[in-house]
Amino acid sequence: MDPELELGTASVDITPLEPLSLAGFAHRTGSFEKVDRRLYAKIWFFQQRTASQNIRRALLIQADLIWWGPERIPGLIDELRKKWGLREEAVIFHATHTHGGPQTTDRFVPSLGAVNPGYLDQMEGLVLEGVWNAYANLGPVYVERGTGRCRIGIHRRRRVGATTEMGPNPDGPIDPDVEVIRFVENGGPVKGVLFHYACHPTTSGDNRVTSEYPGAAMDRIEKVVGAQASFLQGCCGDIRPALIRNDDFHRGDAKNIQALGLTLAEEVLRVLDGPMERLKPCLLSSKIKEVMLTFGKLPTEEFLLGCSTQGGVTSEWSRLLLADRHRIRQEIPLKLQLLRLADGLSILAMDAEIVVEYGLFIKKQSGGSVLPLPYSNGMIGYVPTADQLSEGGYEASESTKFFGLPAPFDPSLERRIREAVAALMDDSARGFL
């Protein structure tokens, strides 16, 4: 019989105390104007004691950030290893991908937002303190799962003749499922709720701090349930809120954020109010697998020098590459990290912006037992499909400059990712994690 699962939870306020620039929109300049919704990091500390009294631990940290800075993750994991014995493969730093929070890295072009190292030091200190708080309230729990449906998101790649633009595409794929996970104390109340959905938190483009619709949803669920709730972002690389006017997207405001969040929250609460499946315990386990993604034709130094005087994002991109020639490489690793929490429930974390087609593949390949979790433990940029690379558009080609990548990916990336995901899941099924 597998040992019971213990869970400890904690929440820390990571709202910036001083004005700084926000991340995610090139049109915003200067520091944020006000705070609409405070930002939080939610800590989920998992532990098991085996029959031989060995201790297994895993950590999930969900934060109201656009992503976690890849250059800072190793230091954080080293701290967790020294203090808690946590292995790299058992730690997931996940971001909801709100575009209403601070930049967390200097790896990308300045147009995506300037990083403030002082904020990051403060935020990371609060998070590490929160881990201690979560450990302090560890207790045995059982796990329940249910599924709902929500359609606040819509596919955002639209073909117009021979080009691909960012526009509403009701015929494009989405993932409407809302996966709800409830942790219940043995003989006691609800300890926490995780809910998973795939849609960009880009309702508003205002220069204001906000946890966006995921924050509104978490606030509502926590108020009703009386326990910590965390939003887990799915593969939403080509999905955004369905705010449409005259057959085109438009940005909303704080009221729209609240409305979308409440729509999602009410579906989560409906699932929680109905029958849910109780999952059997399993051995807490994790594994990392890296897959190398190849770039297409790399730019020459002469080409980059010419781009450096063009202005805008193109100039910023070329200067990044010229200043760091290591960026002009033929491939980059995508990290796949599988964490198994219960029989029928695993999390597959990925350090990229993954389009929805991969999320649907992961769910189908696993029979629905694996929740895809991009925006985790760093960020390499967008990962499109092979078809999208041939079509072009923002996710496939234009976005590469924002993330300081040397070129769009080679179409072989989709085959490599699918094969790596299938192999990792096969290892899990055979108990090799």
Short mmCIF file of C-alpha atoms in Angstrom, two decimals:
data_model
loop_
_atom_site.label_atom_id
_atom_site.label_comp_id
_atom_site.label_asym_id
_atom_site.label_seq_id
_atom_site.Cartn_x
_atom_site.Cartn_y
_atom_site.Cartn_z
CA MET A 1 0.00 0.00 0.00
CA ASP A 2 1.39 3.41 -0.96
CA PRO A 3 1.96 5.88 1.91
CA GLU A 4 -0.52 8.66 2.51
CA LEU A 5 0.11 12.13 1.14
CA GLU A 6 0.75 15.10 3.40
CA LEU A 7 0.19 18.67 2.29
CA GLY A 8 1.16 22.02 3.72
CA THR A 9 0.02 25.34 2.19
CA ALA A 10 0.96 28.99 2.50
CA SER A 11 0.37 32.26 0.68
CA VAL A 12 2.62 35.33 0.53
CA ASP A 13 1.94 38.78 -0.88
CA ILE A 14 4.47 39.58 -3.64
CA THR A 15 2.98 42.88 -4.82
CA PRO A 16 5.80 45.34 -5.61
CA LEU A 17 6.19 48.00 -2.93
CA GLU A 18 7.66 50.61 -5.27
CA PRO A 19 6.84 51.69 -8.85
CA LEU A 20 8.50 49.61 -11.57
CA SER A 21 7.79 48.57 -15.13
CA LEU A 22 5.43 45.70 -15.89
CA ALA A 23 6.12 42.80 -18.24
CA GLY A 24 4.45 41.47 -21.35
CA PHE A 25 3.28 44.37 -23.50
CA ALA A 26 5.65 46.38 -25.69
CA HIS A 27 3.24 49.34 -25.85
CA ARG A 28 3.54 50.15 -22.13
CA THR A 29 6.22 52.56 -20.95
CA GLY A 30 7.31 53.78 -17.53
CA SER A 31 6.31 52.44 -14.14
CA PHE A 32 2.87 51.08 -13.31
CA GLU A 33 0.17 53.60 -12.47
CA LYS A 34 -1.64 51.79 -9.64
CA VAL A 35 -2.38 48.41 -8.11
CA ASP A 36 -5.72 46.96 -9.20
CA ARG A 37 -5.21 43.45 -7.82
CA ARG A 38 -2.47 42.37 -5.44
CA LEU A 39 -0.06 39.62 -6.48
CA TYR A 40 0.47 36.45 -4.47
CA ALA A 41 2.60 33.33 -4.46
CA LYS A 42 0.90 30.17 -3.22
CA ILE A 43 3.07 27.38 -1.83
CA TRP A 44 2.06 23.70 -1.94
CA PHE A 45 4.44 21.49 0.06
CA PHE A 46 3.89 17.75 -0.51
CA GLN A 47 5.44 15.05 1.67
CA GLN A 48 5.27 11.29 2.19
CA ARG A 49 6.78 9.01 4.81
CA THR A 50 7.39 5.53 3.45
CA ALA A 51 7.20 2.31 5.47
CA SER A 52 10.97 2.49 5.99
CA GLN A 53 10.56 6.07 7.25
CA ASN A 54 12.19 7.57 4.17
CA ILE A 55 10.81 11.01 3.39
CA ARG A 56 9.76 12.05 -0.11
CA ARG A 57 9.03 15.70 -0.81
CA ALA A 58 7.82 17.84 -3.68
CA LEU A 59 7.05 21.52 -4.01
CA LEU A 60 4.67 23.43 -6.26
CA ILE A 61 4.83 27.23 -6.13
CA GLN A 62 2.23 29.12 -8.15
CA ALA A 63 2.81 32.85 -8.50
CA ASP A 64 1.03 35.79 -10.09
CA LEU A 65 3.94 36.44 -12.44
CA ILE A 66 4.38 36.43 -16.21
CA TRP A 67 7.10 33.73 -15.85
CA TRP A 68 10.02 32.85 -13.59
CA GLY A 69 13.44 34.14 -14.66
CA PRO A 70 15.43 31.15 -15.95
CA GLU A 71 18.74 32.52 -14.68
CA ARG A 72 17.44 32.69 -11.07
CA ILE A 73 15.83 29.24 -10.83
CA PRO A 74 19.10 27.33 -10.11
CA GLY A 75 19.82 29.51 -7.07
CA LEU A 76 16.32 29.03 -5.70
CA ILE A 77 16.46 25.28 -6.17
CA ASP A 78 19.87 25.16 -4.49
CA GLU A 79 18.39 26.92 -1.44
CA LEU A 80 15.52 24.43 -1.32
CA ARG A 81 17.89 21.50 -1.68
CA LYS A 82 20.07 22.69 1.21
CA LYS A 83 17.16 23.46 3.54
CA TRP A 84 14.69 20.72 2.63
CA GLY A 85 16.57 18.09 0.64
CA LEU A 86 14.33 18.85 -2.34
CA ARG A 87 15.65 17.57 -5.66
CA GLU A 88 15.46 19.70 -8.80
CA GLU A 89 12.98 17.35 -10.47
CA ALA A 90 10.62 17.65 -7.46
CA VAL A 91 10.34 21.47 -7.52
CA ILE A 92 8.01 23.40 -9.83
CA PHE A 93 7.97 27.20 -9.95
CA HIS A 94 4.83 27.97 -11.96
CA ALA A 95 3.55 31.34 -13.21
CA THR A 96 -0.05 32.16 -14.12
CA HIS A 97 1.39 34.31 -16.94
CA THR A 98 -0.36 37.52 -15.92
CA HIS A 99 0.80 40.50 -17.98
CA GLY A 100 0.08 42.74 -15.00
CA GLY A 101 3.16 41.87 -12.96
CA PRO A 102 6.88 42.75 -12.90
CA GLN A 103 9.47 41.44 -15.32
CA THR A 104 11.49 38.60 -13.78
CA THR A 105 14.44 38.29 -16.17
CA ASP A 106 16.87 40.34 -18.24
CA ARG A 107 17.12 37.62 -20.90
CA PHE A 108 14.55 39.21 -23.22
CA VAL A 109 14.28 42.48 -25.13
CA PRO A 110 13.71 45.62 -23.02
CA SER A 111 10.36 46.20 -24.74
CA LEU A 112 8.93 43.29 -22.72
CA GLY A 113 9.69 45.18 -19.51
CA ALA A 114 12.81 46.12 -17.55
CA VAL A 115 13.79 43.85 -14.68
CA ASN A 116 14.15 45.21 -11.15
CA PRO A 117 16.69 43.02 -9.25
CA GLY A 118 15.70 44.51 -5.91
CA TYR A 119 12.11 43.38 -6.39
CA LEU A 120 13.22 39.88 -7.34
CA ASP A 121 15.42 39.57 -4.25
CA GLN A 122 12.53 40.67 -2.04
CA MET A 123 9.96 38.45 -3.79
CA GLU A 124 12.15 35.35 -3.68
CA GLY A 125 12.89 35.91 0.01
CA LEU A 126 9.16 36.03 0.73
CA VAL A 127 8.58 32.85 -1.25
CA LEU A 128 11.31 30.96 0.63
CA GLU A 129 9.81 32.17 3.90
CA GLY A 130 6.45 30.89 2.68
CA VAL A 131 7.94 27.43 2.20
CA TRP A 132 8.70 27.32 5.93
CA ASN A 133 5.11 28.35 6.68
CA ALA A 134 3.75 25.62 4.42
CA TYR A 135 5.97 23.02 6.07
CA ALA A 136 4.67 24.11 9.47
CA ASN A 137 1.09 23.06 8.64
CA LEU A 138 1.78 19.74 6.93
CA GLY A 139 -1.01 17.24 7.44
CA PRO A 140 -2.44 14.11 5.79
CA VAL A 141 -4.87 14.66 2.92
CA TYR A 142 -6.73 12.68 0.31
CA VAL A 143 -7.19 13.85 -3.27
CA GLU A 144 -10.37 14.33 -5.29
CA ARG A 145 -10.75 15.32 -8.92
CA GLY A 146 -13.51 16.64 -11.17
CA THR A 147 -13.86 18.29 -14.57
CA GLY A 148 -15.92 21.21 -15.81
CA ARG A 149 -16.13 23.28 -18.99
CA CYS A 150 -15.52 26.97 -19.63
CA ARG A 151 -15.25 29.00 -22.83
CA ILE A 152 -13.82 32.36 -21.84
CA GLY A 153 -10.90 31.71 -24.23
CA ILE A 154 -10.75 31.56 -28.03
CA HIS A 155 -8.11 30.61 -30.60
CA ARG A 156 -6.20 33.72 -31.68
CA ARG A 157 -4.51 32.65 -34.96
CA ARG A 158 -6.56 33.61 -38.03
CA ARG A 159 -5.60 32.92 -41.61
CA VAL A 160 -6.18 35.81 -44.03
CA GLY A 161 -5.14 34.78 -47.51
CA ALA A 162 -1.54 33.64 -47.34
CA THR A 163 -0.83 35.30 -43.98
CA THR A 164 -1.62 34.59 -40.34
CA GLU A 165 -2.80 37.42 -38.11
CA MET A 166 -3.83 37.68 -34.48
CA GLY A 167 -7.61 37.60 -34.65
CA PRO A 168 -10.57 35.63 -33.29
CA ASN A 169 -10.78 32.17 -34.83
CA PRO A 170 -13.84 30.31 -33.50
CA ASP A 171 -12.93 27.32 -35.64
CA GLY A 172 -9.45 27.00 -34.15
CA PRO A 173 -8.66 24.53 -31.34
CA ILE A 174 -9.13 25.40 -27.68
CA ASP A 175 -9.07 23.40 -24.48
CA PRO A 176 -12.36 24.17 -22.70
CA ASP A 177 -11.81 21.73 -19.83
CA VAL A 178 -11.51 23.02 -16.28
CA GLU A 179 -9.68 20.44 -14.19
CA VAL A 180 -10.41 20.75 -10.47
CA ILE A 181 -8.29 19.09 -7.77
CA ARG A 182 -9.40 19.16 -4.13
CA PHE A 183 -7.18 18.21 -1.20
CA VAL A 184 -9.17 17.27 1.90
CA GLU A 185 -7.78 16.77 5.38
CA ASN A 186 -8.44 13.29 6.77
CA GLY A 187 -11.53 13.72 8.89
CA GLY A 188 -11.40 17.47 8.45
CA PRO A 189 -12.02 20.42 6.11
CA VAL A 190 -10.71 21.23 2.63
CA LYS A 191 -6.97 21.96 2.68
CA GLY A 192 -6.70 23.45 -0.80
CA VAL A 193 -7.97 23.57 -4.38
CA LEU A 194 -6.00 23.53 -7.63
CA PHE A 195 -7.79 24.39 -10.86
CA HIS A 196 -6.36 24.16 -14.35
CA TYR A 197 -7.45 26.07 -17.46
CA ALA A 198 -5.80 27.32 -20.67
CA CYS A 199 -6.19 30.98 -21.63
CA HIS A 200 -3.79 33.95 -21.77
CA PRO A 201 -4.38 36.42 -18.90
CA THR A 202 -4.31 39.39 -21.29
CA THR A 203 -7.76 40.84 -20.71
CA SER A 204 -6.41 44.34 -20.16
CA GLY A 205 -3.38 46.15 -21.49
CA ASP A 206 -3.53 48.90 -18.86
CA ASN A 207 -0.33 49.85 -17.05
CA ARG A 208 -1.63 48.55 -13.73
CA VAL A 209 -0.60 45.75 -11.39
CA THR A 210 -3.13 42.92 -11.60
CA SER A 211 -3.31 39.19 -11.09
CA GLU A 212 -5.81 39.27 -13.99
CA TYR A 213 -8.75 36.89 -14.34
CA PRO A 214 -6.90 34.01 -12.59
CA GLY A 215 -6.56 36.23 -9.51
CA ALA A 216 -10.24 37.14 -9.58
CA ALA A 217 -11.12 33.45 -9.83
CA MET A 218 -8.80 32.46 -6.98
CA ASP A 219 -10.19 35.20 -4.74
CA ARG A 220 -13.76 34.03 -5.31
CA ILE A 221 -12.99 30.34 -4.75
CA GLU A 222 -11.01 31.00 -1.58
CA LYS A 223 -13.84 33.11 -0.19
CA VAL A 224 -16.40 30.38 -0.77
CA VAL A 225 -14.32 27.32 0.09
CA GLY A 226 -12.35 28.83 2.95
CA ALA A 227 -9.07 27.31 1.80
CA GLN A 228 -6.13 28.16 -0.44
CA ALA A 229 -6.79 28.01 -4.18
CA SER A 230 -4.27 28.11 -7.03
CA PHE A 231 -4.82 28.64 -10.73
CA LEU A 232 -2.67 26.42 -12.94
CA GLN A 233 -2.11 27.80 -16.43
CA GLY A 234 -2.48 25.37 -19.31
CA CYS A 235 -1.08 25.45 -22.84
CA CYS A 236 -2.50 28.81 -23.86
CA GLY A 237 0.15 30.03 -26.31
CA ASP A 238 -2.45 30.63 -29.03
CA ILE A 239 -5.51 31.23 -26.80
CA ARG A 240 -6.68 34.58 -25.40
CA PRO A 241 -9.84 35.99 -23.76
CA ALA A 242 -12.79 36.13 -26.14
CA LEU A 243 -13.30 39.89 -25.98
CA ILE A 244 -14.47 40.59 -29.52
CA ARG A 245 -15.85 43.67 -31.23
CA ASN A 246 -16.47 44.02 -34.97
CA ASP A 247 -14.86 40.63 -35.59
CA ASP A 248 -11.60 41.68 -33.92
CA PHE A 249 -10.07 41.52 -30.45
CA HIS A 250 -10.24 44.43 -28.04
CA ARG A 251 -8.72 45.00 -24.63
CA GLY A 252 -10.91 45.14 -21.57
CA ASP A 253 -10.62 46.70 -18.13
CA ALA A 254 -10.90 45.75 -14.46
CA LYS A 255 -14.61 44.98 -14.87
CA ASN A 256 -13.89 42.54 -17.67
CA ILE A 257 -11.16 40.90 -15.58
CA GLN A 258 -13.62 40.45 -12.72
CA ALA A 259 -16.34 39.08 -15.01
CA LEU A 260 -14.05 36.52 -16.68
CA GLY A 261 -12.63 35.44 -13.33
CA LEU A 262 -16.07 34.96 -11.83
CA THR A 263 -17.21 32.94 -14.85
CA LEU A 264 -14.29 30.57 -14.37
CA ALA A 265 -14.70 30.49 -10.59
CA GLU A 266 -18.38 29.61 -10.76
CA GLU A 267 -17.57 26.60 -12.94
CA VAL A 268 -14.94 25.47 -10.45
CA LEU A 269 -17.42 25.88 -7.59
CA ARG A 270 -20.04 23.94 -9.54
CA VAL A 271 -17.60 21.05 -9.91
CA LEU A 272 -16.69 21.23 -6.21
CA ASP A 273 -20.38 21.14 -5.30
CA GLY A 274 -20.96 17.93 -7.24
CA PRO A 275 -19.62 14.38 -7.05
CA MET A 276 -15.85 14.15 -7.45
CA GLU A 277 -13.62 11.12 -7.97
CA ARG A 278 -11.43 10.17 -5.03
CA LEU A 279 -7.97 9.26 -6.32
CA LYS A 280 -5.91 6.43 -4.89
CA PRO A 281 -2.57 7.31 -3.29
CA CYS A 282 0.63 6.65 -5.18
CA LEU A 283 4.32 7.03 -4.49
CA LEU A 284 5.27 10.69 -4.78
CA SER A 285 7.71 10.72 -7.70
CA SER A 286 9.23 12.99 -10.33
CA LYS A 287 11.55 13.00 -13.33
CA ILE A 288 13.09 15.49 -15.78
CA LYS A 289 13.66 14.89 -19.47
CA GLU A 290 15.23 17.43 -21.81
CA VAL A 291 14.45 17.56 -25.52
CA MET A 292 16.65 19.58 -27.83
CA LEU A 293 14.76 21.92 -30.20
CA THR A 294 16.58 22.94 -33.37
CA PHE A 295 16.42 26.42 -34.89
CA GLY A 296 16.09 27.16 -38.60
CA LYS A 297 18.61 29.25 -40.51
CA LEU A 298 20.73 31.29 -38.13
CA PRO A 299 21.43 35.01 -38.76
CA THR A 300 24.89 36.14 -39.81
CA GLU A 301 26.82 38.83 -37.97
CA GLU A 302 26.47 41.07 -41.01
CA PHE A 303 22.70 40.66 -40.94
CA LEU A 304 22.53 41.43 -37.21
CA LEU A 305 24.67 44.55 -37.62
CA GLY A 306 22.26 45.77 -40.27
CA CYS A 307 19.27 45.08 -38.00
CA SER A 308 20.82 46.95 -35.08
CA THR A 309 20.04 50.31 -36.70
CA GLN A 310 16.43 49.58 -37.70
CA GLY A 311 14.92 50.64 -34.39
CA GLY A 312 12.26 49.01 -32.24
CA VAL A 313 12.24 45.37 -31.22
CA THR A 314 14.40 44.35 -34.20
CA SER A 315 17.25 46.55 -32.97
CA GLU A 316 16.86 45.32 -29.40
CA TRP A 317 16.94 41.71 -30.64
CA SER A 318 20.03 42.13 -32.79
CA ARG A 319 21.91 43.86 -29.99
CA LEU A 320 21.07 41.03 -27.58
CA LEU A 321 22.55 38.50 -29.97
CA LEU A 322 25.59 40.57 -30.82
CA ALA A 323 26.32 41.12 -27.13
CA ASP A 324 25.99 37.41 -26.34
CA ARG A 325 27.14 35.22 -29.23
CA HIS A 326 26.14 32.11 -27.26
CA ARG A 327 22.55 32.95 -28.20
CA ILE A 328 23.39 32.26 -31.86
CA ARG A 329 23.31 28.50 -31.44
CA GLN A 330 21.68 25.73 -33.41
CA GLU A 331 19.46 24.32 -30.63
CA ILE A 332 18.01 24.96 -27.21
CA PRO A 333 16.75 22.54 -24.53
CA LEU A 334 13.10 22.33 -23.55
CA LYS A 335 12.74 20.88 -20.06
CA LEU A 336 9.90 18.44 -19.44
CA GLN A 337 9.29 17.72 -15.77
CA LEU A 338 6.73 15.13 -14.65
CA LEU A 339 5.50 15.16 -11.05
CA ARG A 340 3.15 12.38 -9.95
CA LEU A 341 0.88 13.29 -7.03
CA ALA A 342 -1.79 10.57 -7.03
CA ASP A 343 -2.99 7.64 -9.08
CA GLY A 344 -4.49 9.42 -12.10
CA LEU A 345 -2.96 12.82 -11.38
CA SER A 346 0.40 14.06 -12.63
CA ILE A 347 1.72 17.48 -13.62
CA LEU A 348 3.91 17.97 -16.69
CA ALA A 349 5.82 21.23 -16.27
CA MET A 350 7.54 22.93 -19.24
CA ASP A 351 9.72 26.04 -19.42
CA ALA A 352 8.09 27.66 -22.45
CA GLU A 353 4.96 29.25 -23.89
CA ILE A 354 3.29 26.17 -25.36
CA VAL A 355 0.43 26.38 -27.86
CA VAL A 356 -2.82 24.57 -27.06
CA GLU A 357 -2.29 21.79 -29.61
CA TYR A 358 0.42 20.28 -27.39
CA GLY A 359 -1.78 20.51 -24.31
CA LEU A 360 -4.53 18.60 -26.07
CA PHE A 361 -1.98 15.99 -27.18
CA ILE A 362 -0.65 15.55 -23.63
CA LYS A 363 -4.13 15.06 -22.21
CA LYS A 364 -5.05 12.57 -24.94
CA GLN A 365 -1.76 10.68 -24.67
CA SER A 366 -2.19 10.31 -20.89
CA GLY A 367 -5.89 9.54 -20.89
CA GLY A 368 -6.47 12.81 -19.06
CA SER A 369 -4.27 11.91 -16.10
CA VAL A 370 -1.57 14.50 -16.86
CA LEU A 371 -2.11 18.25 -16.58
CA PRO A 372 0.25 20.25 -18.86
CA LEU A 373 1.89 23.14 -17.02
CA PRO A 374 3.88 25.55 -19.20
CA TYR A 375 5.38 28.79 -17.79
CA SER A 376 7.26 26.70 -15.24
CA ASN A 377 10.88 26.89 -13.99
CA GLY A 378 11.94 29.48 -16.55
CA MET A 379 11.06 30.54 -20.08
CA ILE A 380 12.65 29.92 -23.48
CA GLY A 381 9.87 31.48 -25.60
CA TYR A 382 7.00 30.26 -27.74
CA VAL A 383 6.79 26.64 -28.89
CA PRO A 384 4.53 26.42 -31.99
CA THR A 385 3.52 23.38 -34.02
CA ALA A 386 5.13 22.35 -37.31
CA ASP A 387 2.08 23.58 -39.24
CA GLN A 388 2.22 26.94 -37.49
CA LEU A 389 5.86 27.34 -38.49
CA SER A 390 4.85 27.00 -42.13
CA GLU A 391 2.00 29.49 -41.64
CA GLY A 392 4.06 32.14 -39.83
CA GLY A 393 2.44 34.64 -37.50
CA TYR A 394 3.32 35.86 -34.03
CA GLU A 395 3.71 32.57 -32.15
CA ALA A 396 5.74 30.90 -34.91
CA SER A 397 8.11 33.64 -36.05
CA GLU A 398 7.49 37.19 -34.81
CA SER A 399 7.78 36.28 -31.13
CA THR A 400 11.32 34.92 -31.49
CA LYS A 401 12.80 38.43 -31.44
CA PHE A 402 11.06 39.32 -28.18
CA PHE A 403 12.64 36.32 -26.48
CA GLY A 404 16.09 36.83 -27.96
CA LEU A 405 16.01 33.60 -29.94
CA PRO A 406 18.25 33.51 -33.03
CA ALA A 407 15.60 32.22 -35.45
CA PRO A 408 12.24 30.44 -35.66
CA PHE A 409 12.35 26.74 -34.84
CA ASP A 410 12.83 23.95 -37.33
CA PRO A 411 9.59 21.97 -37.99
CA SER A 412 11.20 18.89 -36.42
CA LEU A 413 10.37 20.34 -32.98
CA GLU A 414 6.84 18.91 -32.92
CA ARG A 415 7.96 15.34 -33.59
CA ARG A 416 10.71 15.62 -30.98
CA ILE A 417 8.39 17.00 -28.31
CA ARG A 418 5.69 14.40 -28.94
CA GLU A 419 8.23 11.59 -28.78
CA ALA A 420 9.80 12.93 -25.57
CA VAL A 421 6.42 13.39 -23.89
CA ALA A 422 5.34 9.87 -24.84
CA ALA A 423 8.61 8.42 -23.52
CA LEU A 424 8.30 10.28 -20.22
CA MET A 425 4.72 9.11 -19.74
CA ASP A 426 5.77 5.55 -20.57
CA ASP A 427 8.41 5.75 -17.84
CA SER A 428 5.72 6.90 -15.43
CA ALA A 429 3.37 4.08 -16.40
CA ARG A 430 6.13 1.53 -15.76
CA GLY A 431 7.01 3.06 -12.41
CA PHE A 432 10.39 4.46 -13.46
CA LEU A 433 9.93 7.93 -11.99
#
